[in-house]
Amino acid sequence: MKTQFLRSLAGLAGSTAIALAGVTAPAFAQWTGGDDLPTNPLSCDASTPAPAPVAYNGGQPADATAKAGMNLRVVDVPKLVGIGYFNATSAGVAEAAGDMDDMSATTDGPAQANIDDQITLIDNYITSGVDGILFAANDPVAIAPLLRKALGAGIHVVGYDSDAEPDAREWFINPAEFNGVAKTLMDELAQQVGEDGSFAIVTSTFTTPNQARWIAEMEAYQSKCHPDMEWLESVEAQEDNILSFNQAMTLINKYGDDLDGIVGMTSVATPAAAEAVTQAELCGEVAVMGLATPNAIRPYIKSGCMEDAVLWSPVDMGYAALHVLRAAVGGTLKPGDTTVEAGRLGTLQIVNGSEVLLGDPVVFNAGNVENYDF
Amino acid sequence: MINRHSHEAVLAVLAALAIAVLALQSAEFLTPANLMNQGRLMTEVALVALVMTFVIASGGIDLSVGSIMGLSAVLLGTFWQKMGMPLPLAMVLVLFSGALCGLFNGFIIVRFGMPPLIATLGTLALYRGLAEGISQARSVRGWPEWFAQIGQGSFAGVPVQVWILLAAMAVAVVILGYSRWGRTVYAIGSSETAARFAGLPVDAAKYAVYTASGLAASLAAIIFVSRVSTTRSDMGTGLELDVITAVVLGGTSIFGGRGTIIGTVLGLVVIQALESGLSLAGIKGDGTIVLIGVVLILTLLASTFAESRARA
């Protein structure tokens, strides 16, 4: 116990020194920005084993079927408003509300991705007596007490994009499984930079749940299936365009010829990294790929500086979220179900107990990027 | 008398008006449950604003409170989980380190005569950087049930943190309004040179207000961590702006020498009522921010106008 205390103290002193020196490199050389949760890398070939069934682990609202058949007022609270990605999810929510004549849905979110603002906002909507809440959490734990309060008040709660603790909501629309995204990203990257290539990551922050989870899964999959690739560094860039560009530039200057590829973990970082590589005139030498919306990366795919990027349709995600909420209210989606009907998306699978899987991630490349507009 | 309290009077009328209008817009607004809940949501900002009233009345400012809150939250998790200290001890140490951060602000300001705006702008970055470095971007979760009561529980039907806030308000009212310390703060804010020649303990008073400001920010951090049951190094980002808005709306002069706790409390009530009431009335978040900005400017104009009339 005592030695552990001393070690923590030394670690603290070390971290403090780093913070004081203004160095952004992680203190632990091995650490790449992933979270501490267990990982589940997929097999290296294309075979996908059937997922093991998991018992329902979501929460249920007080008197779950009381609102069946009633007109519902639903509020959609994304992480923040005013960015293209969440504009697309709220367009999907609005589309689904238009499908159904007994639902009204409004989108309202904080102007910045701030946990306190998001919590206050949702709290006021609970007081105002909405019937349903759709959310994309800025922090999975911080939002949970409040969502439990909503469930306790008989409000139906469905998450999308960024989850909360499972028992704080009924269902979660999982845009793509973390290990599936990790596999797609690493396989695409390996194909572009080679099995002995070295690469760096530009992410949002190391605590953003989705990004941390993807990175952890990528790390596990890479050490299993692409063991000779070298993971140089992960850097934080918020979800800020200029900061992402600067961080990508720093990586290019810092590693020079050792850098074969940059992976952007946010829809902001990937096009910013492509812009940095373009301006450094390293197209073809430093590969850029990652998560991105088709509109943002179209110019780089056209100029040949990027081959492809990976994402799902945020419009479909918002669309599915409202349909799942409707199904949960109406009693057609109950704990223990394995599939759910979601309008034009057809039948969606339920995985991990209470997560509705949107489908496989989409790879945008020169062949199909013109077919999407978001 | 009118001259001295005209701003509080304007603000009290405004608060009553806002509450009446908002209550007509939404049936859920003026309910005991919502009022208690709003008290819960405003406690962190209010605690820091009470002490900020002293800081601004003394002619200073403290921009580092949000960063101290973030650092304190991270330290609470580090002391308790990473170092294995008992949680009560960790809480005491966090309050101590928050006060120390404030004392350091005071040290730079008093010892080197640095303008408070610059000094605390520097420590805003410094303390946030420390929070990020120490946390290594990891959050600490799994707080015991008794700890969660501070931010989520109730005592006699009133949220626990609101009791803490009420106690802090009582202490602040007495010190600023009725004690020698309070008069010293006003004297420094009116004219520091005159206060020094009058033999008042100017340096000690400045140390005291900045230390108290850090202490309040760390207390707010403990309550916030308990309310959201996790720690993050970005906690409290932008807190300083919410706090200063409430204090200035409450009639404390940004040049020092004037300001009351009652005014600050009224300022907090107006802002919280607008945020909650407008949201309940179906107005989106961006509209609310615009309206709060307009109210701030109009209130200060109205009170300046009333004051010049009273003087003339």
Short mmCIF file of N, CA, C and O in Angstrom, two decimals, chain A residues 1 4-5 8-9 12 15-16 19-20 26-28 31 34 36 106-108 111 114-116 119-121 123-125 127-129 138-142 145 149 206-207 236, chain B residues 28 34 37-38 41 75 78-79 82-85 126 129-130 133-134 136-139 141 152 224 227-230 232 234-235 237 272 275-276 279-280 283-286 289:
data_model
loop_
_atom_site.label_atom_id
_atom_site.label_comp_id
_atom_site.label_asym_id
_atom_site.label_seq_id
_atom_site.Cartn_x
_atom_site.Cartn_y
_atom_site.Cartn_z
N MET A 1 0.84 -1.20 0.00
CA MET A 1 0.00 0.00 0.00
C MET A 1 0.87 1.24 0.00
O MET A 1 0.65 2.20 -0.72
N GLN A 4 2.70 1.75 -3.17
CA GLN A 4 1.78 2.19 -4.22
C GLN A 4 1.52 3.68 -4.10
O GLN A 4 1.48 4.41 -5.09
N PHE A 5 1.40 4.11 -2.85
CA PHE A 5 1.16 5.53 -2.60
C PHE A 5 2.33 6.35 -3.11
O PHE A 5 2.17 7.36 -3.79
N SER A 8 2.40 6.50 -6.82
CA SER A 8 1.40 7.45 -7.33
C SER A 8 1.91 8.87 -7.19
O SER A 8 1.75 9.70 -8.06
N LEU A 9 2.57 9.11 -6.04
CA LEU A 9 3.07 10.45 -5.79
C LEU A 9 4.12 10.82 -6.83
O LEU A 9 4.13 11.92 -7.37
N LEU A 12 2.50 11.46 -10.01
CA LEU A 12 1.86 12.77 -9.97
C LEU A 12 2.89 13.87 -10.22
O LEU A 12 2.67 14.78 -11.02
N SER A 15 3.77 13.84 -13.85
CA SER A 15 2.71 14.43 -14.69
C SER A 15 2.72 15.93 -14.55
O SER A 15 2.55 16.67 -15.51
N THR A 16 2.92 16.38 -13.30
CA THR A 16 2.94 17.81 -13.06
C THR A 16 4.06 18.47 -13.83
O THR A 16 3.89 19.51 -14.46
N ALA A 19 3.05 18.73 -17.37
CA ALA A 19 2.07 19.79 -17.58
C ALA A 19 2.76 21.15 -17.54
O ALA A 19 2.47 22.03 -18.35
N LEU A 20 3.69 21.31 -16.62
CA LEU A 20 4.38 22.59 -16.48
C LEU A 20 5.23 22.87 -17.71
O LEU A 20 5.33 24.00 -18.18
N PRO A 26 2.06 11.89 -24.21
CA PRO A 26 1.59 11.15 -23.05
C PRO A 26 2.75 10.70 -22.18
O PRO A 26 3.84 10.40 -22.68
N ALA A 27 2.48 10.64 -20.87
CA ALA A 27 3.55 10.31 -19.95
C ALA A 27 3.96 8.85 -20.09
O ALA A 27 5.11 8.50 -19.87
N PHE A 28 3.00 8.00 -20.46
CA PHE A 28 3.32 6.58 -20.56
C PHE A 28 3.54 6.26 -22.03
O PHE A 28 2.66 6.43 -22.86
N TRP A 31 1.04 4.23 -24.01
CA TRP A 31 -0.36 4.62 -24.03
C TRP A 31 -0.69 5.38 -25.30
O TRP A 31 -0.01 6.30 -25.69
N GLY A 34 -6.32 5.21 -25.85
CA GLY A 34 -7.50 4.36 -25.72
C GLY A 34 -8.00 4.37 -24.29
O GLY A 34 -7.37 4.93 -23.40
N ASP A 36 -9.64 2.14 -20.82
CA ASP A 36 -9.17 0.97 -20.07
C ASP A 36 -10.11 -0.23 -20.19
O ASP A 36 -9.88 -1.25 -19.57
N THR A 106 -38.26 18.06 -31.55
CA THR A 106 -37.45 19.27 -31.72
C THR A 106 -36.03 18.95 -31.32
O THR A 106 -35.79 18.11 -30.46
N THR A 107 -35.07 19.61 -31.96
CA THR A 107 -33.67 19.44 -31.61
C THR A 107 -33.22 20.68 -30.85
O THR A 107 -33.48 21.80 -31.27
N ASP A 108 -32.59 20.47 -29.69
CA ASP A 108 -32.04 21.58 -28.92
C ASP A 108 -30.80 21.05 -28.21
O ASP A 108 -30.85 20.02 -27.55
N ALA A 111 -24.42 25.00 -27.16
CA ALA A 111 -23.65 25.60 -28.24
C ALA A 111 -22.23 25.05 -28.27
O ALA A 111 -21.55 25.10 -29.29
N ASN A 114 -20.35 20.69 -23.95
CA ASN A 114 -20.04 20.94 -22.55
C ASN A 114 -20.99 20.12 -21.69
O ASN A 114 -22.20 20.18 -21.88
N ILE A 115 -20.45 19.33 -20.75
CA ILE A 115 -21.33 18.43 -19.99
C ILE A 115 -22.33 19.20 -19.15
O ILE A 115 -23.48 18.84 -19.05
N ASP A 116 -21.90 20.30 -18.52
CA ASP A 116 -22.80 21.01 -17.61
C ASP A 116 -23.97 21.61 -18.37
O ASP A 116 -25.13 21.50 -17.95
N ILE A 119 -26.42 18.90 -19.42
CA ILE A 119 -27.19 18.38 -18.28
C ILE A 119 -28.30 19.36 -17.91
O ILE A 119 -29.45 18.97 -17.72
N THR A 120 -27.96 20.66 -17.82
CA THR A 120 -28.97 21.66 -17.44
C THR A 120 -30.11 21.67 -18.46
O THR A 120 -31.28 21.72 -18.10
N LEU A 121 -29.73 21.60 -19.72
CA LEU A 121 -30.73 21.61 -20.79
C LEU A 121 -31.69 20.43 -20.67
O LEU A 121 -32.91 20.59 -20.70
N ASP A 123 -32.28 18.61 -18.06
CA ASP A 123 -33.02 18.70 -16.81
C ASP A 123 -34.27 19.56 -16.99
O ASP A 123 -35.36 19.21 -16.52
N ASN A 124 -34.13 20.69 -17.68
CA ASN A 124 -35.28 21.56 -17.91
C ASN A 124 -36.33 20.88 -18.79
O ASN A 124 -37.53 21.08 -18.59
N TYR A 125 -35.88 20.08 -19.75
CA TYR A 125 -36.86 19.38 -20.58
C TYR A 125 -37.59 18.30 -19.79
O TYR A 125 -38.77 18.05 -20.03
N THR A 127 -38.34 18.57 -16.63
CA THR A 127 -39.34 19.33 -15.87
C THR A 127 -40.52 19.73 -16.75
O THR A 127 -41.67 19.72 -16.31
N SER A 128 -40.23 20.08 -18.00
CA SER A 128 -41.31 20.54 -18.87
C SER A 128 -42.24 19.40 -19.27
O SER A 128 -43.27 19.64 -19.89
N GLY A 129 -41.86 18.16 -18.95
CA GLY A 129 -42.76 17.04 -19.17
C GLY A 129 -42.77 16.49 -20.58
O GLY A 129 -43.84 16.15 -21.10
N ASN A 138 -22.22 13.81 -23.98
CA ASN A 138 -20.87 14.37 -23.93
C ASN A 138 -19.99 13.63 -22.93
O ASN A 138 -18.77 13.69 -23.01
N ASP A 139 -20.60 12.99 -21.95
CA ASP A 139 -19.86 12.14 -21.02
C ASP A 139 -20.80 11.04 -20.56
O ASP A 139 -21.91 11.31 -20.13
N PRO A 140 -20.36 9.77 -20.69
CA PRO A 140 -21.28 8.66 -20.43
C PRO A 140 -21.72 8.58 -18.97
O PRO A 140 -22.83 8.14 -18.68
N VAL A 141 -20.85 8.99 -18.05
CA VAL A 141 -21.17 8.86 -16.63
C VAL A 141 -21.89 10.10 -16.12
O VAL A 141 -22.88 10.00 -15.40
N ALA A 142 -21.42 11.27 -16.53
CA ALA A 142 -21.97 12.51 -15.99
C ALA A 142 -23.44 12.67 -16.33
O ALA A 142 -24.21 13.23 -15.55
N PRO A 145 -26.97 10.08 -14.07
CA PRO A 145 -27.95 10.31 -12.99
C PRO A 145 -29.21 11.01 -13.50
O PRO A 145 -30.33 10.69 -13.10
N LYS A 149 -33.17 9.79 -13.76
CA LYS A 149 -34.29 10.60 -13.24
C LYS A 149 -35.41 10.68 -14.29
O LYS A 149 -36.59 10.58 -13.96
N PHE A 206 -8.73 12.56 -25.31
CA PHE A 206 -8.55 11.17 -24.88
C PHE A 206 -9.70 10.69 -24.02
O PHE A 206 -9.79 9.52 -23.71
N THR A 207 -10.59 11.59 -23.57
CA THR A 207 -11.73 11.14 -22.76
C THR A 207 -13.01 11.03 -23.55
O THR A 207 -14.00 10.56 -23.03
N GLU A 236 -4.19 15.01 -29.37
CA GLU A 236 -5.53 15.57 -29.18
C GLU A 236 -5.69 16.84 -29.99
O GLU A 236 -4.76 17.63 -30.08
N GLU B 28 -45.12 24.37 -15.39
CA GLU B 28 -44.14 23.62 -14.60
C GLU B 28 -43.09 24.51 -13.96
O GLU B 28 -42.28 24.05 -13.17
N ASN B 34 -39.48 22.23 -9.31
CA ASN B 34 -38.58 22.91 -10.24
C ASN B 34 -37.70 23.93 -9.51
O ASN B 34 -36.52 24.07 -9.82
N ASN B 37 -34.97 22.12 -7.89
CA ASN B 37 -34.05 21.62 -8.91
C ASN B 37 -33.16 22.75 -9.44
O ASN B 37 -31.96 22.56 -9.66
N GLN B 38 -33.76 23.93 -9.65
CA GLN B 38 -32.95 25.05 -10.14
C GLN B 38 -31.91 25.45 -9.10
O GLN B 38 -30.80 25.83 -9.43
N LEU B 41 -29.07 23.20 -9.55
CA LEU B 41 -28.27 23.48 -10.74
C LEU B 41 -27.42 24.74 -10.59
O LEU B 41 -26.38 24.86 -11.22
N LEU B 75 -8.03 16.52 -8.72
CA LEU B 75 -7.28 16.17 -7.52
C LEU B 75 -8.11 15.30 -6.59
O LEU B 75 -7.59 14.37 -5.97
N THR B 78 -7.81 11.91 -7.88
CA THR B 78 -6.45 11.41 -7.74
C THR B 78 -6.15 11.04 -6.29
O THR B 78 -5.63 9.96 -6.01
N PHE B 79 -6.47 11.94 -5.38
CA PHE B 79 -6.21 11.68 -3.95
C PHE B 79 -6.92 10.42 -3.50
O PHE B 79 -6.37 9.57 -2.81
N LYS B 82 -6.39 7.13 -6.90
CA LYS B 82 -5.03 6.77 -7.31
C LYS B 82 -4.12 6.64 -6.10
O LYS B 82 -3.21 5.82 -6.08
N MET B 83 -4.31 7.49 -5.06
CA MET B 83 -3.42 7.44 -3.91
C MET B 83 -4.03 6.67 -2.75
O MET B 83 -3.38 6.46 -1.73
N GLY B 84 -5.28 6.29 -2.88
CA GLY B 84 -5.91 5.46 -1.87
C GLY B 84 -6.19 6.15 -0.55
O GLY B 84 -6.23 5.51 0.50
N MET B 85 -6.34 7.47 -0.55
CA MET B 85 -6.68 8.17 0.70
C MET B 85 -8.16 7.95 1.02
O MET B 85 -8.97 7.76 0.13
N LEU B 126 -2.53 28.00 -16.31
CA LEU B 126 -1.66 27.16 -15.48
C LEU B 126 -2.44 26.05 -14.79
O LEU B 126 -2.09 24.86 -14.87
N GLY B 129 -3.88 23.49 -17.19
CA GLY B 129 -2.82 22.61 -17.68
C GLY B 129 -2.47 21.55 -16.65
O GLY B 129 -2.29 20.38 -16.97
N LEU B 130 -2.37 21.98 -15.38
CA LEU B 130 -2.09 21.02 -14.31
C LEU B 130 -3.19 19.96 -14.24
O LEU B 130 -2.91 18.77 -14.11
N GLY B 133 -2.71 17.57 -17.06
CA GLY B 133 -1.53 16.73 -16.87
C GLY B 133 -1.74 15.68 -15.79
O GLY B 133 -1.38 14.52 -15.95
N ILE B 134 -2.33 16.09 -14.68
CA ILE B 134 -2.51 15.16 -13.57
C ILE B 134 -3.54 14.09 -13.91
O ILE B 134 -3.39 12.92 -13.59
N GLN B 136 -4.26 12.85 -16.74
CA GLN B 136 -3.91 11.98 -17.87
C GLN B 136 -5.17 11.63 -18.66
O GLN B 136 -5.31 10.51 -19.18
N ALA B 137 -6.12 12.56 -18.69
CA ALA B 137 -7.36 12.39 -19.44
C ALA B 137 -8.20 11.21 -18.97
O ALA B 137 -9.07 10.75 -19.67
N ARG B 138 -7.90 10.71 -17.77
CA ARG B 138 -8.74 9.63 -17.24
C ARG B 138 -9.75 10.22 -16.27
O ARG B 138 -9.44 11.16 -15.55
N SER B 139 -10.93 9.65 -16.22
CA SER B 139 -11.90 10.11 -15.25
C SER B 139 -11.99 9.10 -14.12
O SER B 139 -11.68 7.93 -14.29
N ARG B 141 -14.46 7.33 -11.38
CA ARG B 141 -15.88 7.04 -11.21
C ARG B 141 -16.06 6.12 -10.02
O ARG B 141 -15.11 5.76 -9.36
N GLN B 152 -26.63 15.03 -5.07
CA GLN B 152 -27.86 14.47 -5.60
C GLN B 152 -28.94 14.27 -4.55
O GLN B 152 -30.10 14.05 -4.88
N PHE B 224 -19.96 19.51 -7.60
CA PHE B 224 -20.21 19.17 -8.99
C PHE B 224 -19.84 17.71 -9.27
O PHE B 224 -20.58 16.99 -9.95
N ARG B 227 -22.50 15.63 -8.01
CA ARG B 227 -23.74 15.73 -8.80
C ARG B 227 -23.65 14.90 -10.08
O ARG B 227 -24.62 14.27 -10.48
N VAL B 228 -22.49 14.90 -10.74
CA VAL B 228 -22.39 14.20 -12.02
C VAL B 228 -21.64 12.87 -11.91
O VAL B 228 -21.47 12.18 -12.89
N SER B 229 -21.14 12.54 -10.72
CA SER B 229 -20.53 11.25 -10.40
C SER B 229 -19.33 10.87 -11.27
O SER B 229 -19.09 9.71 -11.51
N THR B 230 -18.59 11.86 -11.73
CA THR B 230 -17.36 11.56 -12.43
C THR B 230 -16.46 12.78 -12.38
O THR B 230 -16.92 13.86 -12.03
N ARG B 232 -13.62 15.15 -14.60
CA ARG B 232 -13.04 15.44 -15.91
C ARG B 232 -12.18 16.67 -15.78
O ARG B 232 -12.50 17.59 -15.04
N ASP B 234 -11.85 18.96 -17.87
CA ASP B 234 -12.44 20.15 -18.50
C ASP B 234 -13.62 20.69 -17.70
O ASP B 234 -14.35 21.55 -18.17
N MET B 235 -13.80 20.18 -16.49
CA MET B 235 -14.89 20.70 -15.67
C MET B 235 -14.68 22.17 -15.33
O MET B 235 -13.56 22.60 -15.05
N THR B 237 -15.00 24.72 -17.26
CA THR B 237 -14.60 25.58 -18.37
C THR B 237 -15.67 26.65 -18.60
O THR B 237 -16.84 26.32 -18.76
N GLN B 272 -30.88 32.39 -13.57
CA GLN B 272 -31.37 31.01 -13.48
C GLN B 272 -32.84 30.93 -13.89
O GLN B 272 -33.25 30.00 -14.58
N GLU B 275 -33.02 31.15 -17.66
CA GLU B 275 -32.56 29.92 -18.32
C GLU B 275 -33.62 28.83 -18.23
O GLU B 275 -33.95 28.17 -19.21
N SER B 276 -34.12 28.64 -17.01
CA SER B 276 -35.09 27.56 -16.81
C SER B 276 -36.43 27.90 -17.45
O SER B 276 -37.00 27.10 -18.19
N SER B 279 -36.55 27.90 -21.24
CA SER B 279 -36.46 26.55 -21.75
C SER B 279 -37.80 25.84 -21.60
O SER B 279 -38.28 25.17 -22.52
N LEU B 280 -38.44 26.03 -20.43
CA LEU B 280 -39.74 25.40 -20.21
C LEU B 280 -40.80 25.99 -21.14
O LEU B 280 -41.75 25.31 -21.53
N ILE B 283 -38.37 27.89 -25.57
CA ILE B 283 -37.37 28.67 -26.31
C ILE B 283 -36.05 27.93 -26.27
O ILE B 283 -35.64 27.43 -25.23
N LYS B 284 -35.38 27.84 -27.39
CA LYS B 284 -34.15 27.05 -27.47
C LYS B 284 -32.99 27.76 -26.80
O LYS B 284 -33.02 28.96 -26.56
N GLY B 285 -31.93 26.99 -26.53
CA GLY B 285 -30.78 27.48 -25.78
C GLY B 285 -30.14 28.73 -26.35
O GLY B 285 -29.79 29.65 -25.61
N ASP B 286 -30.01 28.81 -27.67
CA ASP B 286 -29.33 29.98 -28.25
C ASP B 286 -30.13 31.25 -28.02
O ASP B 286 -29.57 32.31 -27.76
N ILE B 289 -29.47 32.58 -24.44
CA ILE B 289 -28.19 33.27 -24.26
C ILE B 289 -28.30 34.71 -24.74
O ILE B 289 -27.85 35.65 -24.08
#
